[in-house]
XYZ file of C-alpha atoms in Angstrom:
582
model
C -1.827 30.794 15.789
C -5.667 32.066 15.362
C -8.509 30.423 16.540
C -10.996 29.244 14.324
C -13.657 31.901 15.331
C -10.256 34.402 14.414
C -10.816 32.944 10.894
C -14.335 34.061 10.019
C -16.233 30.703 11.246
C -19.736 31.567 12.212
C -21.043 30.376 15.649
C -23.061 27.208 14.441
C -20.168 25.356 12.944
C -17.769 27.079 15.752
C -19.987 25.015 18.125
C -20.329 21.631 15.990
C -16.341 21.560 15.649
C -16.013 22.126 19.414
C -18.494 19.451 20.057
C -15.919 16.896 17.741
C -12.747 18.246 19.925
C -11.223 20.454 17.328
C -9.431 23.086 19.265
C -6.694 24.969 17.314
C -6.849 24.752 12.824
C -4.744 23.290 11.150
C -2.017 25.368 8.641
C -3.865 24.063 5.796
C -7.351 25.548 7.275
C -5.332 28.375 8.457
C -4.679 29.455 5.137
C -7.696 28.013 2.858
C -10.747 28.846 4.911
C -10.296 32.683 5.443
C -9.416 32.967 1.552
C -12.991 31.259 0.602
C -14.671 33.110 2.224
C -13.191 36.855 1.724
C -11.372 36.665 -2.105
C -12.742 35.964 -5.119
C -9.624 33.627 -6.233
C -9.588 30.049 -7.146
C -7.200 28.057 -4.893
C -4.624 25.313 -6.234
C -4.043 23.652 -2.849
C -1.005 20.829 -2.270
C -1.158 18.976 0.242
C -0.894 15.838 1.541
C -3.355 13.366 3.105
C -4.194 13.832 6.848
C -3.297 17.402 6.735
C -7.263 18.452 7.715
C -8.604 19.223 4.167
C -11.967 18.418 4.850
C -12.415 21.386 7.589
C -10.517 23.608 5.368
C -13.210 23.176 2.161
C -16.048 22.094 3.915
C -16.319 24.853 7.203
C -16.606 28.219 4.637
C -18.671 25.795 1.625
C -21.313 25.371 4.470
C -21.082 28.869 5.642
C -21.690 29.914 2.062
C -24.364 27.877 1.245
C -28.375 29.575 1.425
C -29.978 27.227 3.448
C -33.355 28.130 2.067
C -32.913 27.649 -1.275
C -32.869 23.682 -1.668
C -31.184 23.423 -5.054
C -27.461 22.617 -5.385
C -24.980 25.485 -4.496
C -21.534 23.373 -4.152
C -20.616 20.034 -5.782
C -17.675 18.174 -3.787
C -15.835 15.841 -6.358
C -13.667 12.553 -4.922
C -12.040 9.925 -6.780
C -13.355 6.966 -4.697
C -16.799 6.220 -3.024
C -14.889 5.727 0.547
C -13.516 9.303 0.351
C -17.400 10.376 -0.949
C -18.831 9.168 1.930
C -16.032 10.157 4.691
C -16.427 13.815 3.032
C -20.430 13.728 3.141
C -20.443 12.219 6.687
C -17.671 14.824 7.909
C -19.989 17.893 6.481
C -22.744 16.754 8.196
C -20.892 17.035 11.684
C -19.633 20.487 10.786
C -23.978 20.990 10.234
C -24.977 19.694 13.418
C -26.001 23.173 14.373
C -27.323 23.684 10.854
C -30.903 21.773 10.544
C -31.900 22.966 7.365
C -28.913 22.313 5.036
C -28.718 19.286 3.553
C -25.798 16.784 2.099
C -26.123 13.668 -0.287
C -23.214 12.121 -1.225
C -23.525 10.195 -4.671
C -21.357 6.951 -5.900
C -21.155 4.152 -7.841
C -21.652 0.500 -6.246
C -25.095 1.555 -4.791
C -28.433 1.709 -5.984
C -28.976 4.807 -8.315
C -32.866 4.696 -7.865
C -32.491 6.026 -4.184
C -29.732 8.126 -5.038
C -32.189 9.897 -8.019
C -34.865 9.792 -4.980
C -32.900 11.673 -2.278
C -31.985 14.305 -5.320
C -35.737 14.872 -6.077
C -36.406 15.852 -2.205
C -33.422 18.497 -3.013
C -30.065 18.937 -1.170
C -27.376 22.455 -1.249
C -24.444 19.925 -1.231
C -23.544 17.079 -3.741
C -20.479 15.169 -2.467
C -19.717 12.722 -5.979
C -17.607 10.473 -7.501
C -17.294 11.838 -11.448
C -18.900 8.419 -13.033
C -21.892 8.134 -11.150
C -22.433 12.186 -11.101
C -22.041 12.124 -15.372
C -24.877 9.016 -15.384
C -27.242 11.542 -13.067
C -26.413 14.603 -15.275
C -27.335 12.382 -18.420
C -30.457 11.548 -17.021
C -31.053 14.791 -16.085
C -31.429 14.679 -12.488
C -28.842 16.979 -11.721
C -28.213 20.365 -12.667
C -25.960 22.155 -11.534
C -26.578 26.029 -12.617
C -27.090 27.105 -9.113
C -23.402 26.008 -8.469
C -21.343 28.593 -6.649
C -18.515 26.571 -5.125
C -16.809 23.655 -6.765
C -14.036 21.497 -5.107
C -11.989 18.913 -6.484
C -10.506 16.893 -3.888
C -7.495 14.248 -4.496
C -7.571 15.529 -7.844
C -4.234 14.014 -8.625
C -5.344 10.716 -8.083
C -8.714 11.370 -9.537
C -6.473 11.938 -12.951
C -4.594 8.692 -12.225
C -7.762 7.044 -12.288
C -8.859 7.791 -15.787
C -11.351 10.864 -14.848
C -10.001 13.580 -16.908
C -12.617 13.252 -19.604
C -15.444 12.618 -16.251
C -14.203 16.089 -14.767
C -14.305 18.350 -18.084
C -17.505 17.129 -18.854
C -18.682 17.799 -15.642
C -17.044 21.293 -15.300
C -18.990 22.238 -18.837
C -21.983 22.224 -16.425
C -20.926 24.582 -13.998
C -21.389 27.959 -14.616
C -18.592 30.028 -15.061
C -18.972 32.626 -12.346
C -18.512 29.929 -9.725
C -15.300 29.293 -6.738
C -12.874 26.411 -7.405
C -10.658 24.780 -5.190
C -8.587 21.742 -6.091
C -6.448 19.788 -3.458
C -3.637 17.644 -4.584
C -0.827 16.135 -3.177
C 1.287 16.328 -6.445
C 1.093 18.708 -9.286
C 0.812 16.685 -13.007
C 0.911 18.620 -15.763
C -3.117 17.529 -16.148
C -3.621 19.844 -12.872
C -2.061 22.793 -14.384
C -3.857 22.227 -17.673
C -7.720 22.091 -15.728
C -6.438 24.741 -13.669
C -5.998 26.823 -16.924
C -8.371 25.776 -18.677
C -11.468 26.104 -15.607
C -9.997 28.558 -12.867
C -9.710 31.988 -12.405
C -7.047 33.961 -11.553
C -6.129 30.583 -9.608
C -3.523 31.176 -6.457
C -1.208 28.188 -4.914
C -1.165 27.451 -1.080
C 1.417 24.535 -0.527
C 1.058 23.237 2.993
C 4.920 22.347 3.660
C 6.818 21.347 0.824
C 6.217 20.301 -2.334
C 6.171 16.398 -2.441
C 7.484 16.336 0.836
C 5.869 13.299 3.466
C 5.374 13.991 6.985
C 7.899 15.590 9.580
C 6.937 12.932 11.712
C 7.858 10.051 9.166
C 11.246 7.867 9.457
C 11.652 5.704 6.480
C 13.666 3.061 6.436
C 14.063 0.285 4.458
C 15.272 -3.551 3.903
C 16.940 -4.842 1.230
C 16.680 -8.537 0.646
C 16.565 -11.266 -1.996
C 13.175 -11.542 -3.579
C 11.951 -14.554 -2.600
C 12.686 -13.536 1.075
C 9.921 -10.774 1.161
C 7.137 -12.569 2.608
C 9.401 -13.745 5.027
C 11.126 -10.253 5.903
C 7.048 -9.103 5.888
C 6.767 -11.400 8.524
C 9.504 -10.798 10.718
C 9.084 -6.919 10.759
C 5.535 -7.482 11.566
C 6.745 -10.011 14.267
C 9.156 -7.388 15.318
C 6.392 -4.663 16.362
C 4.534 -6.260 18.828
C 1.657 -3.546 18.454
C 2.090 -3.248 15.007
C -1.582 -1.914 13.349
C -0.260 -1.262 9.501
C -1.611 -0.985 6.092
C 0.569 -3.309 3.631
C 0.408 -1.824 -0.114
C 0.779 -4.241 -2.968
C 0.560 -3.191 -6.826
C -1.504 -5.833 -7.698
C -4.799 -7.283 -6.596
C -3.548 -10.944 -6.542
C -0.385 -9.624 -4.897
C -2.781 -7.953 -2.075
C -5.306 -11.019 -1.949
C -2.287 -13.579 -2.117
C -0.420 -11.668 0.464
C -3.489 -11.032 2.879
C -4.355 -15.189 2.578
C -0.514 -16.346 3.482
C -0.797 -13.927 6.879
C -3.974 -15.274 7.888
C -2.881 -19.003 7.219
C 0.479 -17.774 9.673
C -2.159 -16.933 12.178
C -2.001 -13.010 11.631
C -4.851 -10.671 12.264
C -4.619 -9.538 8.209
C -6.890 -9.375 5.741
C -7.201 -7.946 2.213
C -8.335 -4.654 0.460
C -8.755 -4.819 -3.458
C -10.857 -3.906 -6.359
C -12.203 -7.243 -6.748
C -14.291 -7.652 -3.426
C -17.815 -6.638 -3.824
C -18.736 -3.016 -2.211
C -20.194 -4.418 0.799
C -17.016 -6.796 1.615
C -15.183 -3.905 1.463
C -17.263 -2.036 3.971
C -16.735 -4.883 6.394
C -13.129 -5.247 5.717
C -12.645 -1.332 6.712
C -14.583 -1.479 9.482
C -13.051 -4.057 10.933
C -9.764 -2.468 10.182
C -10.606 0.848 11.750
C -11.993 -0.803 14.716
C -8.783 -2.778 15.069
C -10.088 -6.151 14.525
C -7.681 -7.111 12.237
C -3.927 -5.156 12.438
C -2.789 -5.736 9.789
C -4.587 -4.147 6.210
C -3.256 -5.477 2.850
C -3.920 -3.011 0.055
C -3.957 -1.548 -3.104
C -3.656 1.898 -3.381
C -7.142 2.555 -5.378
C -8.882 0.737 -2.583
C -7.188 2.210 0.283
C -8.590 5.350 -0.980
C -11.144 6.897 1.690
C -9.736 4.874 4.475
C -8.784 7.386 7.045
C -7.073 6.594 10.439
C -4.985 8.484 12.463
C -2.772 6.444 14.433
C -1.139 3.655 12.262
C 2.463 2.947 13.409
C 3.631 1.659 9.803
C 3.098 2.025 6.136
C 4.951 -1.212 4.441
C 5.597 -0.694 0.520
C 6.250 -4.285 -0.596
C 8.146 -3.169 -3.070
C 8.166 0.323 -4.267
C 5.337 2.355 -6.166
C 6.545 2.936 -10.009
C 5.613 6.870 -9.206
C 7.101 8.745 -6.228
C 3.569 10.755 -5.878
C 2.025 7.203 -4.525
C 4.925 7.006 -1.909
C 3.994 10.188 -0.845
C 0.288 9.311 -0.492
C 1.025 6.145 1.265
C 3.755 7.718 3.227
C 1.619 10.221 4.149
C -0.832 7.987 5.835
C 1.223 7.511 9.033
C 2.983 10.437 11.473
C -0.671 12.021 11.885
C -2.049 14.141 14.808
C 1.588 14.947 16.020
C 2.031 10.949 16.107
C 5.444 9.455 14.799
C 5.556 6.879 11.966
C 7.309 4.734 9.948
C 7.417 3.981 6.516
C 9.083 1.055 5.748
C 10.292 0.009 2.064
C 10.989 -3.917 1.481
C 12.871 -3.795 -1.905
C 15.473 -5.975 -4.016
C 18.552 -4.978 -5.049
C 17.079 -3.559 -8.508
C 15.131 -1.328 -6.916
C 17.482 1.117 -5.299
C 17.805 3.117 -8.167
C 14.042 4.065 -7.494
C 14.551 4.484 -3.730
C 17.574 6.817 -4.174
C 14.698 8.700 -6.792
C 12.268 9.127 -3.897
C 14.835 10.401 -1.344
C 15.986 12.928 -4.465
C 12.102 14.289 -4.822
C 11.266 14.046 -0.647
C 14.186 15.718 0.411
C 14.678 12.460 3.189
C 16.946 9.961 3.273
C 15.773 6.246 4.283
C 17.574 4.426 6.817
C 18.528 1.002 5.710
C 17.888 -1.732 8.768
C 18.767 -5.136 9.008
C 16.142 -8.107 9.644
C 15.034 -8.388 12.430
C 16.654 -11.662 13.693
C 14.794 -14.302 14.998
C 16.578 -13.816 18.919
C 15.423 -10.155 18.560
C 11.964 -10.560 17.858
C 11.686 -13.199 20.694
C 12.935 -10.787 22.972
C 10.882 -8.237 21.902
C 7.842 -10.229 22.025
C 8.581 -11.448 25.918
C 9.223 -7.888 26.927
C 5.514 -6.879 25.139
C 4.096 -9.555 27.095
C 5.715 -9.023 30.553
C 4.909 -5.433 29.999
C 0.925 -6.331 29.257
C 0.890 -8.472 32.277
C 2.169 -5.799 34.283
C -0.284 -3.095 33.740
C -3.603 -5.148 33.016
C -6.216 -4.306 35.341
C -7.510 -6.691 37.873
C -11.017 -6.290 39.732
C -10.385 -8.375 43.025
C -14.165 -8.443 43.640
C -14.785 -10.521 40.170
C -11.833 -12.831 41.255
C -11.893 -13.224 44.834
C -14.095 -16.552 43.869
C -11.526 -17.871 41.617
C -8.317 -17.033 42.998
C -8.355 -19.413 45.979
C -9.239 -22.486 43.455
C -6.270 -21.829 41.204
C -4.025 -20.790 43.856
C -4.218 -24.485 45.349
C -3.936 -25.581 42.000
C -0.488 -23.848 40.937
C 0.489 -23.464 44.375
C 3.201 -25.991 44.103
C 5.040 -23.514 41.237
C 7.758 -21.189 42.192
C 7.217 -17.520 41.129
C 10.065 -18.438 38.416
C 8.220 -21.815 36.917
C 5.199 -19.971 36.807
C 6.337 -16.922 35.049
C 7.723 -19.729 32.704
C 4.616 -21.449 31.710
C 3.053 -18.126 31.775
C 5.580 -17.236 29.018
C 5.615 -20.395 27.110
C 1.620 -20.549 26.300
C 2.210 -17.496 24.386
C 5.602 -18.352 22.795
C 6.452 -21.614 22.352
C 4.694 -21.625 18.694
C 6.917 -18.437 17.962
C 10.208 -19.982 19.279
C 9.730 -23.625 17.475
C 9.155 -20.895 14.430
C 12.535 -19.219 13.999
C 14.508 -22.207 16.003
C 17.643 -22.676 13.589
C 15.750 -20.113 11.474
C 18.556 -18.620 8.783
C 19.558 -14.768 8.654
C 17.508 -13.145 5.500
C 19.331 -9.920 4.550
C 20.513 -9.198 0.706
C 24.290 -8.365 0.757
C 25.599 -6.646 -2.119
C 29.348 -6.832 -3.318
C 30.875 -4.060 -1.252
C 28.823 -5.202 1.958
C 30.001 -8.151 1.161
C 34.018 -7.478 1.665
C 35.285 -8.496 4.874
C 32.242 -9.969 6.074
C 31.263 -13.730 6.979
C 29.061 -15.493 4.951
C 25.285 -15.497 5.994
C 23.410 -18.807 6.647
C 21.211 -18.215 2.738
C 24.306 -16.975 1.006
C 24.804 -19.042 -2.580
C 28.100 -20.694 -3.231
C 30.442 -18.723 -5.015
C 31.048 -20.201 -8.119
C 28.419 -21.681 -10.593
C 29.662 -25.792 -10.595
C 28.809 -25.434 -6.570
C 25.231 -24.084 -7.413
C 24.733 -26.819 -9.710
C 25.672 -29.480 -7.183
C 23.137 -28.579 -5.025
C 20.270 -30.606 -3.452
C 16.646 -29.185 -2.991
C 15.734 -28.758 0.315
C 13.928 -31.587 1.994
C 10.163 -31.602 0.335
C 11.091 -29.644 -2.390
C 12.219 -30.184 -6.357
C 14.697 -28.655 -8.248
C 13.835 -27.083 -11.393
C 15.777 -26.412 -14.808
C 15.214 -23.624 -16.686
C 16.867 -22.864 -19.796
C 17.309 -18.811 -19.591
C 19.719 -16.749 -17.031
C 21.051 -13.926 -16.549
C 22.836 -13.475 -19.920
C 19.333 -13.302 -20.975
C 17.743 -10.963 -18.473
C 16.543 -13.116 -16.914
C 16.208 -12.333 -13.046
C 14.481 -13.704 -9.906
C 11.863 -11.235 -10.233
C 11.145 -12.309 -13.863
C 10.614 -15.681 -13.127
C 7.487 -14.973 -10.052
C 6.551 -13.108 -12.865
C 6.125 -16.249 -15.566
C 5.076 -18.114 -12.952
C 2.333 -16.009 -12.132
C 1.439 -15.632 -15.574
C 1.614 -18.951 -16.419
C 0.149 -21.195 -13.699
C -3.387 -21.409 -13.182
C -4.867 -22.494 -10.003
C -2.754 -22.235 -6.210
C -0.380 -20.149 -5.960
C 3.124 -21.970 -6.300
C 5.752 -21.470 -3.467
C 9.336 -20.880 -4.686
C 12.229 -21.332 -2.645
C 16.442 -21.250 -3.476
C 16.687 -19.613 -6.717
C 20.110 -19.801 -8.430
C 20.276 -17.822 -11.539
C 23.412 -18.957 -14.093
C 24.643 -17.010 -16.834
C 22.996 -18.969 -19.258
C 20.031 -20.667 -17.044
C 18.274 -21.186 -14.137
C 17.870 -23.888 -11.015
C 15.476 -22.718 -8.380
C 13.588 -25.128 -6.018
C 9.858 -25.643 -5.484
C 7.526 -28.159 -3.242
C 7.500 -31.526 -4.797
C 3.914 -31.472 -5.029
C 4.177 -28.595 -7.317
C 6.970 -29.738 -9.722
C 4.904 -31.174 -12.731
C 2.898 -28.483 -13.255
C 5.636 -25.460 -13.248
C 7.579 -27.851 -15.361
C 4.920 -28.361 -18.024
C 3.245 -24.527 -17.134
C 6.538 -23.056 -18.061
C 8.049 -25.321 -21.300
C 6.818 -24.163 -24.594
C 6.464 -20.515 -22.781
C 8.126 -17.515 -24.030
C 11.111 -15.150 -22.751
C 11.852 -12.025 -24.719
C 11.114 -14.153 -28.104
C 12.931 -17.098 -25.859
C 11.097 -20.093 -26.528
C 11.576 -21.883 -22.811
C 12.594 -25.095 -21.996
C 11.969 -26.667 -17.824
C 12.320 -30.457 -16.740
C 12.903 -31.643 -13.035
C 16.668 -30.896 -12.049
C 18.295 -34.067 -12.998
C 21.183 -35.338 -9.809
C 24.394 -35.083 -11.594
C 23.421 -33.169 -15.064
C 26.227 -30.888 -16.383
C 23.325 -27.933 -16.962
C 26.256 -25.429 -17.629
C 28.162 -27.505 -20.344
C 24.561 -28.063 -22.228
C 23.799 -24.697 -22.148
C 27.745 -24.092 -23.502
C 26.849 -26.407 -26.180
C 23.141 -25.150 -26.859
C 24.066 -21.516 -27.263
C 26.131 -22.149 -30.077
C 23.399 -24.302 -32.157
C 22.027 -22.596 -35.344
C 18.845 -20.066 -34.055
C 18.774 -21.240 -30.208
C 19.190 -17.494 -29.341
C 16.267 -16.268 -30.441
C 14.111 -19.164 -31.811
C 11.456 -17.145 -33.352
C 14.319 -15.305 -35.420
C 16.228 -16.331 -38.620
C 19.949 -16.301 -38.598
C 21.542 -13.502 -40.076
C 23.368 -14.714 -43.613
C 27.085 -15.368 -43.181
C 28.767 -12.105 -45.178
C 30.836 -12.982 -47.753
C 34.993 -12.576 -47.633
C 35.901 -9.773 -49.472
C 38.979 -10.547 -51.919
C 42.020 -9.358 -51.417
């Protein structure tokens, strides 16, 4: 392995990088920062997040800059203002030793009017997010013919954003005797186009394999019913007593939703979306990187930029529609030699997709069991036991105390006091999952030979009709199943949609061949009844009343499906054709 200095890396940033700790580079700096600064070839560079691209651009862009002249010699491009301002502030450690070069990052969210003002006063290095850069060209406070190095950085996810149009227009202002480097975890077909289109004579480093996630990754996941994936959330969190994770939802509501329930459970959580203001953001970050809260709830835009380098778990609630943003959120744990896990909480409808990722990663997930509610206590005690055990005491601060409570506890065995000890911190936990049920999904061939679990649903459909709800809740009717396509997931789905105002908990769902029963608090029954009636379900028109005790659901819906147009009641009925003669 060569030493940075080995590479070509002049003295002043040799002693900023040693002043930060780096020792040894990187493979991805290994191979990127001797080729900018000795060949004349653009660089296509995969590679995935935490791999120590900012070193690798930003070390020979700074050594190649002219510190005297004070016009703009490299423009940095990033997809989100986090990553903008985590590339601008790592540049201007690397130029610690470096007084007269000078960095401004520029991004949307902020005032432009002190951006514009920084610009005027004149800077080498423009770290920018394509929007706000096109709105500072167009005013013409930027030009960029001095440009001699551009990089594109998360370039894939830059595209995914809706930036192609951004970056051409941008690149039209370069000249065209200039370096370009673009990083990318993936390679779309967009990639190879601006790589054709912009780049010259453009070379491809891949740092370990294509698409690949970490070495240091195990990914496992948990397959359960899905109305059980809060609840599995909560027991793997439960289960990993120093658990500090980022969650990843699909959807802002999801990710607010999600973040809201944990903190009402009494979790250190909190949320990461599109819709908070720039500033909340900031603060939610912050208090995330300075492990405030442990647990980060997230969409994948807004995680963007958030770099840490020891999380122990990446939790997909439910799988990303593209394998690429697997990777990227795979990629986000296993850092810095660490080990990590990515964990996949999934229904039975989406293994098709997880047996798609392990195809294009070249891994195989594990698949675990839920943790059960004895094994989490355990775990828990043993975490405790094993904090008591090595926290630090200073006898001098408690030599006042300790003979007050001694006379006060004295009376305690070793054993009782252990106990209460023990039950300050748990007894909340154990009331929790006392007589709490197993939550697993179990598929047919799982199934064979194996005793029913506690949340198993009867076999046949007359026993699913003769169920109660559970104590506070309703049963509800619905007149589609699964002759219809109709599936648990659809119905979160219209009842997202359709309800306004709280978010309504759902609990047993028992889908039917030809409708629906599935149970929700009492509280909440009129309004999903008259939110979902009148609704529509593949051209459906949908019928819901309050399970009625008794009810023969599956001889009405019999006798329904055979009425004139109930099918489809936006459709007409085909004409009967007429008997041909013999």
């Amino acid at each position: 392995m060569k030493s940075f200095e080995e590479l070509g890396v002049d003295r002043p940033l040799l002693d900023a990088i040693k002043d930060m700790g780096f020792e040894n580079p990187m493979p991805v700096q290994e191979q990127v920062i001797p080729h900018l600064l000795n060949n004349d070839n653009d660089v296509v560079a995969l590679a995935q997040t935490g791999t120590g691209k900012t070193a690798a651009f930003g070390l020979p862009v700074l050594q190649r800059i002219n510190a005297d002249n004070n016009k703009p010699q490299a423009l940095i491009l990033s997809p989100t203002r986090e990553l903008c301002l985590q590339i601008a502030g790592d540049l201007a450690d690397f130029s610690k030793y470096m007084p007269k070069i000078r960095i401004i990052p520029v991004y949307g969210g902020s005032s432009i009017e002190s951006q514009i003002r920084s610009l005027r006063e004149g800077a080498q290095i423009i770290v920018a997010t394509p929007g706000r850069l096109i709105d500072l060209i167009n005013r013409g406070v930027v030009n960029l013919k001095n440009v001699h190095t551009v990089i594109l950085d998360e370039a894939d996810e830059m595209l995914n954003m809706g930036f192609l149009d951004s970056l051409n227009a941008i690149l039209e202002h370069v000249p065209d005797q200039r370096k370009m480097l673009m990083f990318s975890a993936t390679m779309p077909k967009e990639i190879s186009r601006i790589a054709k289109r912009y780049m010259h004579d453009p070379i491809e480093i891949v740092v370990g394999t294509r698409n690949e996630g970490s070495a240091n990754v195990r990914h496992i996941y948990y397959m359960v019913n899905a109305r059980d994936k809060y609840l599995a959330l909560k027991r793997i969190a439960d289960d990993n007593p120093d658990i500090y994770a980022i969650i990843f939802c699909r959807t802002r509501r999801d990710t607010q939703e999600i973040a809201d329930q944990l903190i009402t459970d009494g979790y250190n959580a909190d949320a990461l979306h599109g819709d908070l203001s720039q500033q909340q953001r900031d603060i939610v970050m912050k208090k995330f990187r300075d492990r405030v809260i442990s647990l980060l709830v997230a969409t994948d835009v807004a995680a963007r930029g958030l770099d840490v380098d020891d999380l122990t778990h990446v939790i997909n609630y439910g799988l990303p529609e593209d394998t690429a943003v697997y990777t990227h959120r795979s990629g986000r744990t296993g850092r810095a030699g660490k080990t990590g896990v990515s964990v996949a909480i999934i229904h039975s409808r989406e293994k098709g997709r997880l047996k798609e990722i392990e195809r294009i990663i070249g891994k195989k997930f594990e698949r675990k069991d839920v943790p059960t509610p004895e094994h989490i206590i355990e775990k828990q005690l043993y975490s405790l036991a094993d904090r008591i055990e090595r926290v630090k005491v200073d006898d001098t601060a408690m030599e006042k105390y300790t003979p007050g409570v001694i006379k006060k506890l004295g009376w305690l065995s070793s054993e009782d006091l252990i106990k209460r000890v023990l039950s300050l911190e748990f007894n909340r936990l154990i009331n929790y999952y006392k007589d709490a049920p197993s939550i697993d999904f179990i598929d047919d061939k799982q199934s064979k030979g194996k005793g029913k679990k506690e949340h198993d649903a009867p076999r046949n459909a007359k026993e699913k009709d003769r169920r109660t709800a559970e104590k506070g809740m309703e049963r509800i009717y619905i007149n589609v199943g699964k002759n219809d396509g109709f599936y648990a997931g659809n119905l979160i789905e219209m009842l997202n949609h359709e309800i306004k105002g709280p978010r309504v908990d759902v609990g047993r769902i028992d889908l039917m061949p030809g409708y629906s029963l599935f149970d929700v608090k009492s509280g909440d029954a009129r309004r999903v009844v008259d939110a979902l009636t009148g609704a529509d379900f593949l051209g459906r028109r949908i019928f819901s009343e309050v399970a009625k005790e008794g009810k023969d659901y599956a001889k009405a819906a019999a006798r329904k499906s055979k009425e004139k147009g109930f099918e489809r009641a936006d459709r007409p009925r085909k004409p009967k054709r007429p008997k041909r003669k013999s």
